[in-house]
Amino acid sequence: MSAAGDSAALPGAPHLARRDGELQLEGHALAELARQHGTPLYAYSRGAMRAALAAYQRALMGRPHLICYAMKANSNLAVLQTFAEAGCGFDIVSAGELARVQAAGGRAERIVFSGVGKRRDEMALALEAGVRCFNVESQGELRVLDEVARAHGVRAPMSLRVNPDVDAGTHPYISTGLKSNKFGVAHGEALAAYRLAASLPGLRIEGIDCHIGSQITQIEPYLDALDRLLDLVESVEALGIPLHHVDVGGGLGITYTDESPPAADVLVGRLLSRMDARGHGHREVLLEPGRSLVGNAGVLVTEVLYLKLGEVTNFCIVDAAMNDLTRPALYDAYMGIEPCRMRGDAVRQRWDVVGPVCESGDWLGRQRDLAVAVGDKLAILSAGAYGMAMASNYNTRPRAAEVMVDGPVVHLIREREKPRDLYAGERLIPH
Ligand SMILES: *Cc1c(COP(=O)(O)O)cnc(C)c1O
């Protein structure tokens, strides 16, 4: 990215390009969006989200399938609406997420309910809504779900989340398919769990599922996990318990720097071929992608507040912080950082890009070569997933505004919080 006048897409983000020195999202200059809406500002491309979903849909055409967007990646109502309108379902992990899907116009029969710690009241709400499937993660949960369903006079549709014990080759915090992880029923325990489920009158067995981790950039862990699932499907059916669907979870990675994950249609194509080869081509396929549907569709725009030159490190202090974007602090994650407007007059220097929060862990990028001046706007790339969704109010910092660019139109999809919103539910103690 260099001289003015060029036009180039950024890695992994075809809806983001630099034209005449200006970084643009679907043709809208990010510096201008920041001027209109203030900073920190999350900006998303609706076209990028639709295109990411379409890649999965293309690969699944002609097959019985359901794509359930793992909405914890980005749960803004307008994002959910965009996917719901495109025929997508949702993978939820709480009653709060259920309420969001309902508020966004999503259909309950396209919801799967995941999570290792579902409460009875959450199960009841999901049953009343009529969700498609509960992804159950333990024998204890089977018994509780059975009780809640019977109390409601219904049978709960369920699938067992099996831990296939494969290494997704990703960060330990986002690897979920190993024996040592808290998620799912161990592979060796799965048959017993299905037998138990079949004996409980409040349950209706629908399928099997797994989810082996996040930011996975290889196809092999998926194929290994699928093989382990299909082995189980065959054993479970041999017990006389039919399984309808196979849910292979989410986890496909995106490009933050130099990763080259498989394209969604390539991955899905490989999974379907493996199912065909093993005689399971007739089964309905469920997928739960999160990051890969939204990650590269969004950026976080921030303003440079101060430049602090040091003996060892130069600090570029910006107005976004770890409360706005936690991934660097939490996972030591690399996120690309680009000036919204190239400037010819500042020299490139090496900076640690940090926020105003009172923690040394509050950094967004380390050792970045940038030509910046105070007042410039920077874009943190690939921030559409696990960005705003993980934002907090630490340091009583109001959460950022969010905008969705949709062709020529820019929609404000979340107002910037005000400090009084943050303490509205708090109470002083009477004297
Ligand atoms: C988080 C999660 C996903 C989505 O993971 P991504 O890496 O965002 O694709 C899918 N399924 C379950 C059960 C999850 O917990």
Short mmCIF file of C-alpha atoms and ligand atoms in Angstrom, two decimals:
data_model
loop_
_atom_site.label_atom_id
_atom_site.label_comp_id
_atom_site.label_asym_id
_atom_site.label_seq_id
_atom_site.Cartn_x
_atom_site.Cartn_y
_atom_site.Cartn_z
CA MET A 1 0.00 0.00 0.00
CA SER A 2 1.84 3.07 -1.02
CA ALA A 3 1.68 5.76 -3.63
CA ALA A 4 -1.39 7.90 -4.10
CA GLY A 5 -3.50 6.95 -7.07
CA ASP A 6 -3.24 3.22 -6.71
CA SER A 7 -6.17 1.01 -5.86
CA ALA A 8 -5.57 -2.21 -4.05
CA ALA A 9 -7.61 -4.61 -1.97
CA LEU A 10 -6.21 -5.45 1.43
CA PRO A 11 -5.36 -9.00 2.44
CA GLY A 12 -8.50 -11.02 3.03
CA ALA A 13 -10.75 -7.99 2.76
CA PRO A 14 -11.99 -7.47 -0.78
CA HIS A 15 -14.46 -4.78 0.31
CA LEU A 16 -11.66 -2.69 1.74
CA ALA A 17 -9.37 -0.93 -0.69
CA ARG A 18 -7.10 2.08 -0.90
CA ARG A 19 -7.88 4.61 -3.60
CA ASP A 20 -5.91 7.82 -4.03
CA GLY A 21 -4.41 7.28 -0.62
CA GLU A 22 -7.80 6.90 1.08
CA LEU A 23 -8.78 3.67 2.77
CA GLN A 24 -12.34 2.91 1.69
CA LEU A 25 -14.96 0.39 2.76
CA GLU A 26 -17.29 -0.38 -0.14
CA GLY A 27 -16.18 2.95 -1.58
CA HIS A 28 -16.76 4.99 1.60
CA ALA A 29 -13.67 6.75 2.97
CA LEU A 30 -13.11 5.59 6.54
CA ALA A 31 -11.71 8.98 7.54
CA GLU A 32 -14.99 10.54 6.45
CA LEU A 33 -17.07 7.98 8.34
CA ALA A 34 -14.99 8.79 11.41
CA ARG A 35 -15.59 12.52 10.93
CA GLN A 36 -19.34 11.97 10.73
CA HIS A 37 -19.76 9.39 13.49
CA GLY A 38 -16.80 9.99 15.77
CA THR A 39 -14.24 7.48 17.04
CA PRO A 40 -13.75 4.75 18.11
CA LEU A 41 -16.05 3.49 15.37
CA TYR A 42 -16.78 0.01 14.11
CA ALA A 43 -17.58 -0.01 10.40
CA TYR A 44 -18.85 -3.10 8.57
CA SER A 45 -19.51 -3.94 4.94
CA ARG A 46 -22.86 -5.58 4.39
CA GLY A 47 -21.69 -6.77 0.98
CA ALA A 48 -18.72 -8.53 2.56
CA MET A 49 -21.01 -10.35 5.01
CA ARG A 50 -23.36 -11.42 2.25
CA ALA A 51 -20.46 -12.57 0.08
CA ALA A 52 -18.99 -14.63 2.92
CA LEU A 53 -22.32 -16.34 3.52
CA ALA A 54 -22.83 -16.90 -0.21
CA ALA A 55 -19.59 -18.89 -0.41
CA TYR A 56 -20.96 -21.40 2.10
CA GLN A 57 -24.37 -21.43 0.42
CA ARG A 58 -22.86 -22.10 -3.02
CA ALA A 59 -20.97 -25.09 -1.75
CA LEU A 60 -24.08 -26.54 -0.08
CA MET A 61 -26.45 -25.99 -2.99
CA GLY A 62 -28.57 -29.04 -3.75
CA ARG A 63 -27.89 -30.59 -0.33
CA PRO A 64 -30.13 -30.64 2.69
CA HIS A 65 -28.35 -28.15 4.93
CA LEU A 66 -28.63 -25.37 7.47
CA ILE A 67 -26.01 -22.71 8.06
CA CYS A 68 -26.24 -21.37 11.61
CA TYR A 69 -24.28 -18.16 12.06
CA ALA A 70 -22.45 -18.37 15.41
CA MET A 71 -23.70 -14.99 16.49
CA LYS A 72 -21.39 -14.56 19.44
CA ALA A 73 -18.86 -13.33 16.85
CA ASN A 74 -20.93 -10.20 16.21
CA SER A 75 -24.46 -9.98 17.53
CA ASN A 76 -25.56 -6.54 16.36
CA LEU A 77 -29.22 -6.71 15.32
CA ALA A 78 -28.50 -5.38 11.83
CA VAL A 79 -25.87 -8.08 11.31
CA LEU A 80 -28.36 -10.75 12.39
CA GLN A 81 -31.02 -9.20 10.16
CA THR A 82 -28.64 -9.31 7.20
CA PHE A 83 -28.05 -13.02 7.68
CA ALA A 84 -31.67 -13.86 8.53
CA GLU A 85 -32.82 -12.18 5.31
CA ALA A 86 -30.32 -14.29 3.38
CA GLY A 87 -31.88 -17.49 4.75
CA CYS A 88 -29.26 -18.15 7.39
CA GLY A 89 -29.95 -19.68 10.80
CA PHE A 90 -28.20 -18.98 14.09
CA ASP A 91 -26.06 -20.77 16.63
CA ILE A 92 -26.89 -19.25 20.01
CA VAL A 93 -25.24 -19.78 23.39
CA SER A 94 -27.59 -17.93 25.75
CA ALA A 95 -31.15 -16.72 26.24
CA GLY A 96 -29.84 -13.24 25.54
CA GLU A 97 -28.75 -14.33 22.09
CA LEU A 98 -32.16 -15.95 21.56
CA ALA A 99 -33.81 -12.61 22.37
CA ARG A 100 -31.56 -10.86 19.86
CA VAL A 101 -32.44 -13.31 17.07
CA GLN A 102 -36.11 -12.79 17.81
CA ALA A 103 -35.67 -9.00 17.83
CA ALA A 104 -33.87 -9.18 14.48
CA GLY A 105 -36.59 -11.26 12.82
CA GLY A 106 -34.73 -14.59 12.73
CA ARG A 107 -36.71 -17.82 12.69
CA ALA A 108 -36.62 -20.14 15.70
CA GLU A 109 -36.71 -23.30 13.60
CA ARG A 110 -33.32 -22.26 12.25
CA ILE A 111 -31.68 -21.90 15.67
CA VAL A 112 -29.35 -24.38 17.32
CA PHE A 113 -28.61 -23.80 20.99
CA SER A 114 -24.99 -24.55 21.97
CA GLY A 115 -23.10 -24.04 25.21
CA VAL A 116 -21.70 -26.02 28.08
CA GLY A 117 -23.73 -24.29 30.80
CA LYS A 118 -27.35 -23.84 29.75
CA ARG A 119 -29.68 -22.94 32.59
CA ARG A 120 -33.17 -24.36 33.03
CA ASP A 121 -34.82 -21.00 32.37
CA GLU A 122 -32.81 -20.64 29.15
CA MET A 123 -33.86 -24.14 28.04
CA ALA A 124 -37.48 -23.27 28.79
CA LEU A 125 -37.34 -20.08 26.72
CA ALA A 126 -35.72 -21.93 23.82
CA LEU A 127 -38.38 -24.68 23.97
CA GLU A 128 -41.15 -22.09 24.02
CA ALA A 129 -39.58 -20.35 21.03
CA GLY A 130 -39.36 -23.68 19.18
CA VAL A 131 -35.65 -23.87 18.38
CA ARG A 132 -34.44 -26.42 15.89
CA CYS A 133 -31.99 -28.26 18.14
CA PHE A 134 -30.23 -28.23 21.50
CA ASN A 135 -26.56 -29.14 21.21
CA VAL A 136 -26.11 -30.99 24.52
CA GLU A 137 -22.67 -31.13 26.08
CA SER A 138 -22.95 -33.56 29.01
CA GLN A 139 -25.02 -36.39 30.48
CA GLY A 140 -26.06 -34.07 33.28
CA GLU A 141 -27.44 -31.64 30.73
CA LEU A 142 -29.36 -34.48 29.01
CA ARG A 143 -31.20 -35.19 32.27
CA VAL A 144 -31.97 -31.54 32.94
CA LEU A 145 -33.19 -30.92 29.38
CA ASP A 146 -35.41 -34.01 29.64
CA GLU A 147 -36.97 -32.68 32.86
CA VAL A 148 -37.54 -29.19 31.49
CA ALA A 149 -39.08 -30.55 28.28
CA ARG A 150 -41.42 -32.91 30.12
CA ALA A 151 -42.50 -30.09 32.43
CA HIS A 152 -43.46 -28.22 29.24
CA GLY A 153 -45.23 -31.23 27.79
CA VAL A 154 -42.89 -31.38 24.79
CA ARG A 155 -39.91 -33.35 23.54
CA ALA A 156 -36.72 -31.39 23.15
CA PRO A 157 -34.94 -31.88 19.81
CA MET A 158 -31.31 -32.57 20.60
CA SER A 159 -27.93 -33.48 19.28
CA LEU A 160 -24.89 -34.50 21.25
CA ARG A 161 -21.80 -32.35 21.04
CA VAL A 162 -18.99 -34.83 20.82
CA ASN A 163 -15.45 -33.93 21.59
CA PRO A 164 -13.57 -35.68 18.78
CA ASP A 165 -10.18 -35.17 20.46
CA VAL A 166 -8.47 -33.63 17.45
CA ASP A 167 -6.02 -30.77 17.64
CA ALA A 168 -7.29 -27.84 15.61
CA GLY A 169 -3.79 -26.38 15.62
CA THR A 170 -4.93 -23.03 16.92
CA HIS A 171 -4.50 -20.84 20.00
CA PRO A 172 -5.09 -22.78 23.28
CA TYR A 173 -7.89 -20.41 24.33
CA ILE A 174 -9.80 -21.02 21.11
CA SER A 175 -9.08 -24.73 20.74
CA THR A 176 -12.11 -26.66 21.92
CA GLY A 177 -11.87 -30.20 20.55
CA LEU A 178 -9.16 -31.67 22.77
CA LYS A 179 -9.75 -34.06 25.66
CA SER A 180 -8.47 -31.40 28.00
CA ASN A 181 -11.16 -28.89 26.93
CA LYS A 182 -14.36 -28.36 28.89
CA PHE A 183 -16.54 -28.75 25.80
CA GLY A 184 -18.65 -31.67 24.64
CA VAL A 185 -18.98 -35.30 25.58
CA ALA A 186 -15.80 -37.35 25.25
CA HIS A 187 -15.75 -39.55 22.16
CA GLY A 188 -15.49 -42.67 24.32
CA GLU A 189 -18.52 -41.65 26.37
CA ALA A 190 -20.73 -40.75 23.44
CA LEU A 191 -22.40 -44.12 22.91
CA ALA A 192 -23.43 -44.31 26.54
CA ALA A 193 -24.75 -40.75 26.33
CA TYR A 194 -26.83 -41.57 23.25
CA ARG A 195 -28.22 -44.64 25.01
CA LEU A 196 -29.18 -42.44 27.95
CA ALA A 197 -30.75 -39.85 25.63
CA ALA A 198 -32.77 -42.57 23.87
CA SER A 199 -34.15 -43.69 27.24
CA LEU A 200 -35.36 -40.21 28.27
CA PRO A 201 -38.93 -39.53 27.12
CA GLY A 202 -38.50 -35.74 27.03
CA LEU A 203 -35.82 -35.90 24.34
CA ARG A 204 -35.94 -36.41 20.58
CA ILE A 205 -32.56 -37.34 19.12
CA GLU A 206 -31.89 -35.41 15.92
CA GLY A 207 -28.20 -35.57 15.19
CA ILE A 208 -24.61 -35.22 16.25
CA ASP A 209 -22.35 -32.21 16.41
CA CYS A 210 -18.85 -31.02 17.17
CA HIS A 211 -16.88 -27.80 17.15
CA ILE A 212 -13.14 -28.18 17.36
CA GLY A 213 -11.90 -24.63 17.73
CA SER A 214 -11.58 -21.25 16.11
CA GLN A 215 -9.30 -19.53 13.60
CA ILE A 216 -8.52 -22.90 12.01
CA THR A 217 -6.48 -22.51 8.83
CA GLN A 218 -6.13 -26.16 7.75
CA ILE A 219 -8.64 -28.58 6.26
CA GLU A 220 -7.19 -31.72 7.89
CA PRO A 221 -8.47 -31.15 11.44
CA TYR A 222 -12.00 -30.84 10.01
CA LEU A 223 -11.67 -34.07 8.03
CA ASP A 224 -10.30 -35.87 11.10
CA ALA A 225 -13.17 -34.58 13.23
CA LEU A 226 -15.71 -35.52 10.55
CA ASP A 227 -14.30 -39.04 10.35
CA ARG A 228 -14.54 -39.41 14.11
CA LEU A 229 -18.16 -38.16 14.00
CA LEU A 230 -19.13 -40.51 11.17
CA ASP A 231 -17.58 -43.46 13.05
CA LEU A 232 -19.88 -42.59 15.92
CA VAL A 233 -22.90 -42.09 13.68
CA GLU A 234 -22.40 -45.65 12.43
CA SER A 235 -22.07 -47.04 15.97
CA VAL A 236 -25.07 -45.10 17.25
CA GLU A 237 -27.26 -46.23 14.36
CA ALA A 238 -26.11 -49.81 14.94
CA LEU A 239 -27.77 -49.46 18.36
CA GLY A 240 -31.02 -48.67 16.55
CA ILE A 241 -30.88 -44.91 17.22
CA PRO A 242 -31.26 -43.03 13.93
CA LEU A 243 -29.39 -39.74 13.49
CA HIS A 244 -30.66 -37.22 10.99
CA HIS A 245 -28.06 -34.48 10.77
CA VAL A 246 -24.32 -34.00 11.15
CA ASP A 247 -23.20 -30.60 12.45
CA VAL A 248 -19.49 -29.99 11.96
CA GLY A 249 -19.43 -26.69 13.87
CA GLY A 250 -17.62 -23.54 12.87
CA GLY A 251 -14.08 -22.34 13.33
CA LEU A 252 -12.84 -21.52 9.85
CA GLY A 253 -10.09 -18.92 10.13
CA ILE A 254 -9.64 -15.62 8.33
CA THR A 255 -6.63 -13.64 7.17
CA TYR A 256 -5.27 -11.28 9.82
CA THR A 257 -1.76 -11.14 8.44
CA ASP A 258 -0.27 -13.94 6.36
CA GLU A 259 -2.63 -16.81 7.16
CA SER A 260 -4.11 -18.53 4.13
CA PRO A 261 -7.16 -20.46 5.34
CA PRO A 262 -9.08 -22.47 2.77
CA ALA A 263 -11.99 -20.69 1.13
CA ALA A 264 -15.31 -21.68 2.70
CA ASP A 265 -16.54 -23.38 -0.47
CA VAL A 266 -13.32 -25.40 -0.74
CA LEU A 267 -13.58 -26.56 2.87
CA VAL A 268 -17.26 -27.45 2.54
CA GLY A 269 -16.61 -29.22 -0.77
CA ARG A 270 -13.99 -31.41 0.90
CA LEU A 271 -16.29 -32.22 3.81
CA LEU A 272 -19.15 -33.16 1.50
CA SER A 273 -16.88 -35.39 -0.61
CA ARG A 274 -15.76 -37.19 2.51
CA MET A 275 -19.36 -37.72 3.56
CA ASP A 276 -20.23 -39.04 0.11
CA ALA A 277 -17.22 -41.34 0.08
CA ARG A 278 -18.33 -42.84 3.38
CA GLY A 279 -21.93 -43.29 2.30
CA HIS A 280 -23.35 -40.39 4.36
CA GLY A 281 -24.19 -38.10 1.45
CA HIS A 282 -27.92 -38.17 2.23
CA ARG A 283 -27.57 -36.60 5.68
CA GLU A 284 -28.45 -33.02 6.40
CA VAL A 285 -25.33 -30.96 7.02
CA LEU A 286 -25.25 -28.20 9.62
CA LEU A 287 -22.46 -25.63 9.91
CA GLU A 288 -21.87 -23.00 12.58
CA PRO A 289 -19.49 -20.43 11.10
CA GLY A 290 -18.88 -17.25 13.07
CA ARG A 291 -15.61 -15.46 12.44
CA SER A 292 -15.44 -16.39 8.75
CA LEU A 293 -18.79 -14.69 8.04
CA VAL A 294 -18.00 -11.34 9.65
CA GLY A 295 -14.32 -11.02 10.58
CA ASN A 296 -12.98 -9.51 7.40
CA ALA A 297 -16.13 -7.46 6.88
CA GLY A 298 -15.31 -4.96 9.62
CA VAL A 299 -12.73 -2.47 10.82
CA LEU A 300 -12.31 -0.43 13.97
CA VAL A 301 -11.47 3.20 13.25
CA THR A 302 -9.59 5.14 15.91
CA GLU A 303 -7.94 8.55 16.24
CA VAL A 304 -4.32 9.17 17.16
CA LEU A 305 -4.32 11.21 20.40
CA TYR A 306 -0.64 11.45 21.30
CA LEU A 307 2.72 10.36 19.98
CA LYS A 308 5.11 9.60 22.79
CA LEU A 309 8.70 8.98 21.81
CA GLY A 310 10.66 6.79 24.20
CA GLU A 311 14.18 5.48 24.61
CA VAL A 312 13.08 1.91 24.02
CA THR A 313 9.58 2.12 22.59
CA ASN A 314 7.61 4.77 20.78
CA PHE A 315 3.96 4.85 21.74
CA CYS A 316 1.17 5.82 19.40
CA ILE A 317 -1.71 6.47 21.81
CA VAL A 318 -5.12 6.12 20.18
CA ASP A 319 -8.68 6.53 21.44
CA ALA A 320 -9.62 2.86 21.04
CA ALA A 321 -8.52 0.46 23.75
CA MET A 322 -8.64 -3.10 24.99
CA ASN A 323 -12.21 -2.56 26.15
CA ASP A 324 -13.20 -1.85 22.54
CA LEU A 325 -11.10 -4.62 20.99
CA THR A 326 -9.84 -7.30 23.35
CA ARG A 327 -8.23 -9.76 20.95
CA PRO A 328 -4.66 -8.43 21.17
CA ALA A 329 -4.70 -8.29 24.99
CA LEU A 330 -6.55 -11.60 25.40
CA TYR A 331 -4.95 -13.81 22.75
CA ASP A 332 -1.82 -11.86 21.90
CA ALA A 333 -3.54 -11.56 18.52
CA TYR A 334 -2.09 -9.69 15.56
CA MET A 335 -4.47 -7.29 13.85
CA GLY A 336 -3.43 -5.24 10.82
CA ILE A 337 -3.30 -1.47 11.33
CA GLU A 338 -3.46 0.97 8.43
CA PRO A 339 -3.69 4.75 8.27
CA CYS A 340 -7.07 5.80 6.88
CA ARG A 341 -5.34 8.45 4.78
CA MET A 342 -1.77 8.13 3.55
CA ARG A 343 0.37 11.13 4.38
CA GLY A 344 3.54 12.06 2.60
CA ASP A 345 4.85 14.50 5.23
CA ALA A 346 5.31 12.24 8.28
CA VAL A 347 8.22 9.82 8.43
CA ARG A 348 7.62 6.18 9.04
CA GLN A 349 8.58 5.16 12.52
CA ARG A 350 8.11 2.08 14.62
CA TRP A 351 5.27 2.34 17.13
CA ASP A 352 3.45 0.37 19.76
CA VAL A 353 -0.18 1.31 19.17
CA VAL A 354 -1.85 1.49 22.59
CA GLY A 355 -5.10 2.68 24.13
CA PRO A 356 -5.90 4.93 27.10
CA VAL A 357 -6.87 2.15 29.54
CA CYS A 358 -4.84 1.86 32.73
CA GLU A 359 -3.31 -1.55 31.98
CA SER A 360 0.00 -2.39 30.35
CA GLY A 361 -1.89 -5.12 28.47
CA ASP A 362 -3.85 -2.39 26.72
CA TRP A 363 -2.25 -2.55 23.30
CA LEU A 364 -3.66 -3.00 19.82
CA GLY A 365 -0.48 -3.52 17.83
CA ARG A 366 3.21 -3.76 18.62
CA GLN A 367 6.24 -2.68 16.64
CA ARG A 368 4.29 -1.30 13.71
CA ASP A 369 5.91 0.86 11.07
CA LEU A 370 3.54 3.73 10.44
CA ALA A 371 3.75 7.30 9.17
CA VAL A 372 1.36 9.04 11.56
CA ALA A 373 0.62 12.42 13.11
CA VAL A 374 -1.68 13.44 15.95
CA GLY A 375 -5.28 13.61 14.75
CA ASP A 376 -4.82 10.95 12.07
CA LYS A 377 -7.29 8.11 11.88
CA LEU A 378 -6.11 4.52 11.91
CA ALA A 379 -8.09 1.44 10.86
CA ILE A 380 -7.65 -1.80 12.74
CA LEU A 381 -8.39 -4.48 10.20
CA SER A 382 -10.37 -7.73 10.38
CA ALA A 383 -12.22 -6.43 13.42
CA GLY A 384 -15.70 -7.61 12.41
CA ALA A 385 -15.58 -10.74 14.58
CA TYR A 386 -15.04 -10.89 18.34
CA GLY A 387 -14.52 -7.13 18.32
CA MET A 388 -17.60 -5.22 19.45
CA ALA A 389 -19.10 -8.49 20.68
CA MET A 390 -16.39 -8.72 23.36
CA ALA A 391 -16.27 -5.01 24.17
CA SER A 392 -16.64 -3.97 27.81
CA ASN A 393 -17.08 -0.76 29.73
CA TYR A 394 -13.82 -1.07 31.66
CA ASN A 395 -12.60 2.36 32.82
CA THR A 396 -16.23 3.52 32.34
CA ARG A 397 -15.59 3.83 28.65
CA PRO A 398 -18.80 4.00 26.62
CA ARG A 399 -18.81 1.40 23.88
CA ALA A 400 -18.16 2.50 20.30
CA ALA A 401 -20.75 3.33 17.68
CA GLU A 402 -21.26 0.88 14.81
CA VAL A 403 -22.10 1.65 11.20
CA MET A 404 -23.01 -0.69 8.35
CA VAL A 405 -22.07 0.33 4.84
CA ASP A 406 -24.48 -1.06 2.24
CA GLY A 407 -23.57 0.10 -1.25
CA PRO A 408 -24.19 3.86 -1.39
CA VAL A 409 -25.87 3.98 2.04
CA VAL A 410 -24.33 4.14 5.50
CA HIS A 411 -26.57 2.97 8.34
CA LEU A 412 -25.89 3.80 11.96
CA ILE A 413 -26.60 0.38 13.52
CA ARG A 414 -25.64 1.17 17.09
CA GLU A 415 -25.44 4.53 18.77
CA ARG A 416 -22.37 5.39 20.75
CA GLU A 417 -23.03 4.81 24.45
CA LYS A 418 -23.11 7.71 26.86
CA PRO A 419 -21.56 7.58 30.33
CA ARG A 420 -24.98 7.82 31.96
CA ASP A 421 -26.05 4.65 30.08
CA LEU A 422 -23.29 2.83 31.91
CA TYR A 423 -24.49 3.54 35.43
CA ALA A 424 -28.22 3.76 34.70
CA GLY A 425 -28.92 0.49 36.55
CA GLU A 426 -26.84 1.38 39.61
CA ARG A 427 -28.33 2.69 42.85
CA LEU A 428 -26.99 4.95 45.58
CA ILE A 429 -27.49 3.65 49.11
CA PRO A 430 -30.06 5.65 51.17
CA HIS A 431 -28.51 7.74 53.96
C1 LIG B 1 -17.76 -20.00 18.78
C2 LIG B 1 -18.48 -21.17 18.21
C3 LIG B 1 -18.65 -21.29 16.85
C4 LIG B 1 -18.07 -20.31 15.85
O1 LIG B 1 -16.69 -20.30 15.85
P1 LIG B 1 -15.93 -19.37 14.80
O2 LIG B 1 -14.51 -19.65 15.03
O3 LIG B 1 -16.29 -17.98 15.07
O4 LIG B 1 -16.37 -19.80 13.42
C5 LIG B 1 -19.40 -22.36 16.38
N1 LIG B 1 -19.93 -23.27 17.22
C6 LIG B 1 -19.77 -23.19 18.55
C7 LIG B 1 -20.37 -24.22 19.42
C8 LIG B 1 -19.03 -22.14 19.09
O5 LIG B 1 -18.87 -22.08 20.42
#
